[in-house]
XYZ file of C-alpha atoms in Angstrom:
243
model
C 138.833 108.191 109.848
C 135.939 105.601 108.470
C 132.823 107.638 106.807
C 129.781 108.173 109.042
C 127.503 105.704 108.206
C 124.269 104.561 109.918
C 122.438 101.344 110.756
C 119.280 100.459 108.958
C 116.404 97.694 110.074
C 113.765 97.216 107.124
C 110.393 95.309 107.903
C 110.491 91.606 107.435
C 107.088 92.746 105.284
C 109.228 94.847 103.011
C 112.416 92.723 102.680
C 111.176 92.404 99.017
C 112.035 95.444 98.122
C 115.642 94.968 99.288
C 118.971 92.921 97.666
C 119.208 89.665 98.886
C 122.610 91.015 100.301
C 121.098 93.088 103.105
C 118.040 90.782 103.854
C 117.652 89.370 107.850
C 119.157 92.166 109.436
C 120.732 95.590 110.349
C 122.120 96.887 107.408
C 125.174 99.628 107.056
C 125.104 102.512 105.331
C 126.738 105.843 104.400
C 125.619 108.937 104.845
C 126.637 112.248 103.873
C 125.170 114.448 106.224
C 122.883 116.088 103.299
C 120.350 112.978 102.186
C 117.326 112.485 103.622
C 116.066 109.540 105.585
C 113.467 109.125 102.488
C 116.330 109.530 100.102
C 118.401 106.361 101.783
C 115.443 104.201 102.104
C 114.585 104.738 98.753
C 118.128 103.873 97.705
C 117.675 100.604 99.144
C 115.003 100.238 96.980
C 111.921 100.968 99.329
C 108.975 103.475 97.700
C 107.554 105.556 100.381
C 104.563 104.358 99.303
C 105.256 101.495 101.287
C 106.771 102.906 104.216
C 104.573 103.780 107.838
C 107.053 105.049 110.040
C 110.631 105.933 109.939
C 111.762 105.360 113.491
C 115.154 106.621 114.897
C 116.364 105.645 117.911
C 113.415 104.700 119.671
C 111.768 108.415 118.138
C 109.213 108.658 114.729
C 110.927 111.372 112.599
C 109.833 112.398 109.204
C 111.071 111.199 105.810
C 113.015 114.744 105.413
C 115.188 113.983 108.759
C 118.788 113.629 107.905
C 120.549 110.815 109.767
C 124.049 111.504 112.004
C 126.456 109.208 112.104
C 125.517 105.754 114.570
C 121.936 106.556 114.165
C 119.839 103.153 114.471
C 116.691 103.287 111.805
C 113.945 100.900 112.179
C 111.787 100.927 108.504
C 108.214 100.031 109.222
C 105.289 98.888 106.945
C 102.049 101.336 106.312
C 99.722 100.022 108.752
C 96.530 98.663 107.677
C 93.834 99.693 107.054
C 95.841 102.730 105.859
C 94.231 106.032 106.282
C 94.524 108.369 103.220
C 93.978 112.170 103.237
C 90.912 113.490 101.616
C 87.745 111.552 100.578
C 86.066 109.781 99.084
C 88.522 106.935 98.628
C 89.288 106.511 95.055
C 92.015 104.498 93.321
C 93.957 104.912 89.402
C 95.152 101.819 88.165
C 97.966 101.574 85.527
C 97.619 99.619 82.410
C 98.598 96.255 83.959
C 96.073 95.687 86.309
C 92.725 95.840 84.130
C 91.507 92.960 85.787
C 91.972 94.320 89.271
C 89.964 97.590 87.767
C 87.081 95.652 86.641
C 87.053 93.842 90.296
C 87.092 96.382 92.124
C 84.366 98.478 89.912
C 82.423 95.419 89.972
C 82.500 96.135 94.017
C 81.508 99.688 93.769
C 84.864 101.169 94.329
C 85.298 104.320 92.564
C 88.348 102.945 89.927
C 89.878 104.891 87.094
C 91.926 102.682 84.506
C 94.465 103.394 81.862
C 93.950 100.846 79.279
C 96.678 102.054 77.203
C 100.451 103.249 78.528
C 100.237 107.051 78.295
C 103.777 106.942 81.055
C 104.287 107.524 84.818
C 104.586 111.526 84.251
C 101.044 111.385 83.099
C 99.634 108.804 85.413
C 101.271 110.715 88.480
C 99.804 114.110 86.782
C 95.973 112.528 86.942
C 96.693 110.651 90.251
C 97.587 114.369 91.783
C 95.100 116.249 89.887
C 91.976 113.955 90.566
C 93.073 112.878 93.768
C 93.343 109.338 93.550
C 95.588 106.517 95.016
C 98.066 105.316 92.718
C 97.954 101.343 92.474
C 100.905 100.028 90.397
C 104.088 97.322 90.385
C 106.067 100.012 88.836
C 108.529 100.695 91.608
C 109.789 103.524 89.568
C 106.421 105.220 89.022
C 105.065 105.284 93.005
C 108.837 107.012 93.888
C 106.953 110.237 91.627
C 106.781 113.135 93.971
C 104.014 114.176 92.411
C 101.875 111.337 93.113
C 98.736 112.517 95.471
C 99.307 108.725 97.060
C 100.331 105.059 96.300
C 100.576 101.566 97.388
C 102.625 98.798 95.372
C 100.629 96.101 94.608
C 102.809 92.774 95.659
C 100.904 90.076 93.725
C 100.401 89.119 90.258
C 97.309 87.143 90.796
C 94.459 89.073 90.521
C 92.383 87.836 93.385
C 95.404 88.406 95.758
C 95.755 91.555 94.274
C 91.736 92.343 95.501
C 92.152 91.111 98.661
C 95.377 92.729 99.662
C 93.627 96.251 97.851
C 90.608 95.490 100.396
C 92.227 94.417 102.981
C 94.979 97.601 103.427
C 92.559 100.787 102.458
C 89.371 98.885 103.402
C 87.156 100.775 101.061
C 83.429 101.551 101.404
C 81.221 98.628 98.869
C 78.906 98.863 96.861
C 78.090 96.343 94.790
C 76.682 95.922 90.980
C 76.225 99.888 91.415
C 79.197 100.820 88.683
C 80.009 100.005 85.229
C 83.230 97.165 85.049
C 83.764 98.918 81.703
C 84.166 102.960 82.185
C 83.614 103.086 86.289
C 80.646 105.018 85.219
C 77.354 104.892 87.908
C 74.595 102.400 87.123
C 71.266 102.920 86.941
C 68.015 100.972 86.549
C 67.307 100.328 82.982
C 64.207 99.127 81.346
C 63.782 95.939 79.060
C 63.048 98.641 76.374
C 65.626 101.051 76.922
C 68.383 98.913 75.895
C 67.094 96.416 73.604
C 69.295 97.912 70.629
C 72.170 95.500 72.888
C 70.054 92.748 73.509
C 70.024 89.667 71.631
C 66.852 87.976 70.621
C 67.477 84.997 73.383
C 68.566 87.627 76.138
C 65.445 89.420 75.575
C 63.176 86.522 76.044
C 65.008 84.657 78.794
C 65.981 88.351 81.479
C 63.820 91.053 82.437
C 65.673 92.926 84.901
C 68.643 94.987 83.866
C 70.809 97.896 84.532
C 72.429 100.666 82.315
C 75.741 102.842 82.965
C 74.761 106.638 82.791
C 78.117 107.771 81.481
C 78.436 105.136 78.348
C 75.043 103.436 78.075
C 76.382 99.810 78.665
C 73.513 97.327 79.412
C 73.540 95.094 81.860
C 72.116 91.903 83.417
C 72.170 88.653 85.345
C 74.023 86.426 82.280
C 76.036 83.586 82.286
C 78.844 85.008 83.853
C 76.891 85.979 86.754
C 77.575 83.244 89.412
C 81.264 83.817 88.915
C 80.689 87.811 89.741
C 78.269 86.904 92.631
C 81.616 85.059 94.228
C 83.712 87.396 94.121
C 80.971 90.132 95.443
C 80.560 87.319 98.296
C 84.152 86.341 99.003
C 84.809 89.994 99.515
C 81.851 90.894 101.824
C 82.306 88.047 103.669
C 86.355 89.096 104.225
C 85.638 92.540 104.848
C 82.667 91.144 107.570
C 85.012 89.268 109.297
C 87.345 92.289 109.267
C 84.865 94.013 111.635
């Protein structure tokens, strides 16, 4: 007698997680009558953070469903924009996503970032304690059960990473309101208040300043402002087009 098995169809949007030999059609998988469907899907390589629905023989089931012989399973991607329980929407990024962290902060999105590798258990614990969505390219980290919520970052290019996060979560944008260094909230500041951080040429050329309430860092429209403005305008335009 052959072993019980199910047939699993993974959405093309999630194909990169699946071994090449199992892409492009339904995959027959042996089941033991004990393991949950969530476990089976993860064994294929798909993090549950990327799964929007599990559909068995036409009906949606929870990840705790224990599959039975002969069932047909569809693994669908997370719908966009993704709704995350709890408010406000906040993120936590691992050590490899520093540029993305700075760009999200530039747009006013509450973004915590670990500039050193503190390890997966500590990152997952912080995600849970602060109710932050963990953003990472580390599939093992995204499989940790204690995460509050998580999302895989599909690209290695910061521009694409930013567009993907904004498209997936549609966070509220409030550009120029956060410190790109520490995520603190900015306030308007006088030249005298930040004078100790300014070179003589800067003091002579600029009159409008902001300062981080948390770390004290000063900001002004310096040499790189046009590049930053382009990032902000691009994000706002994309959001407006999405409606």
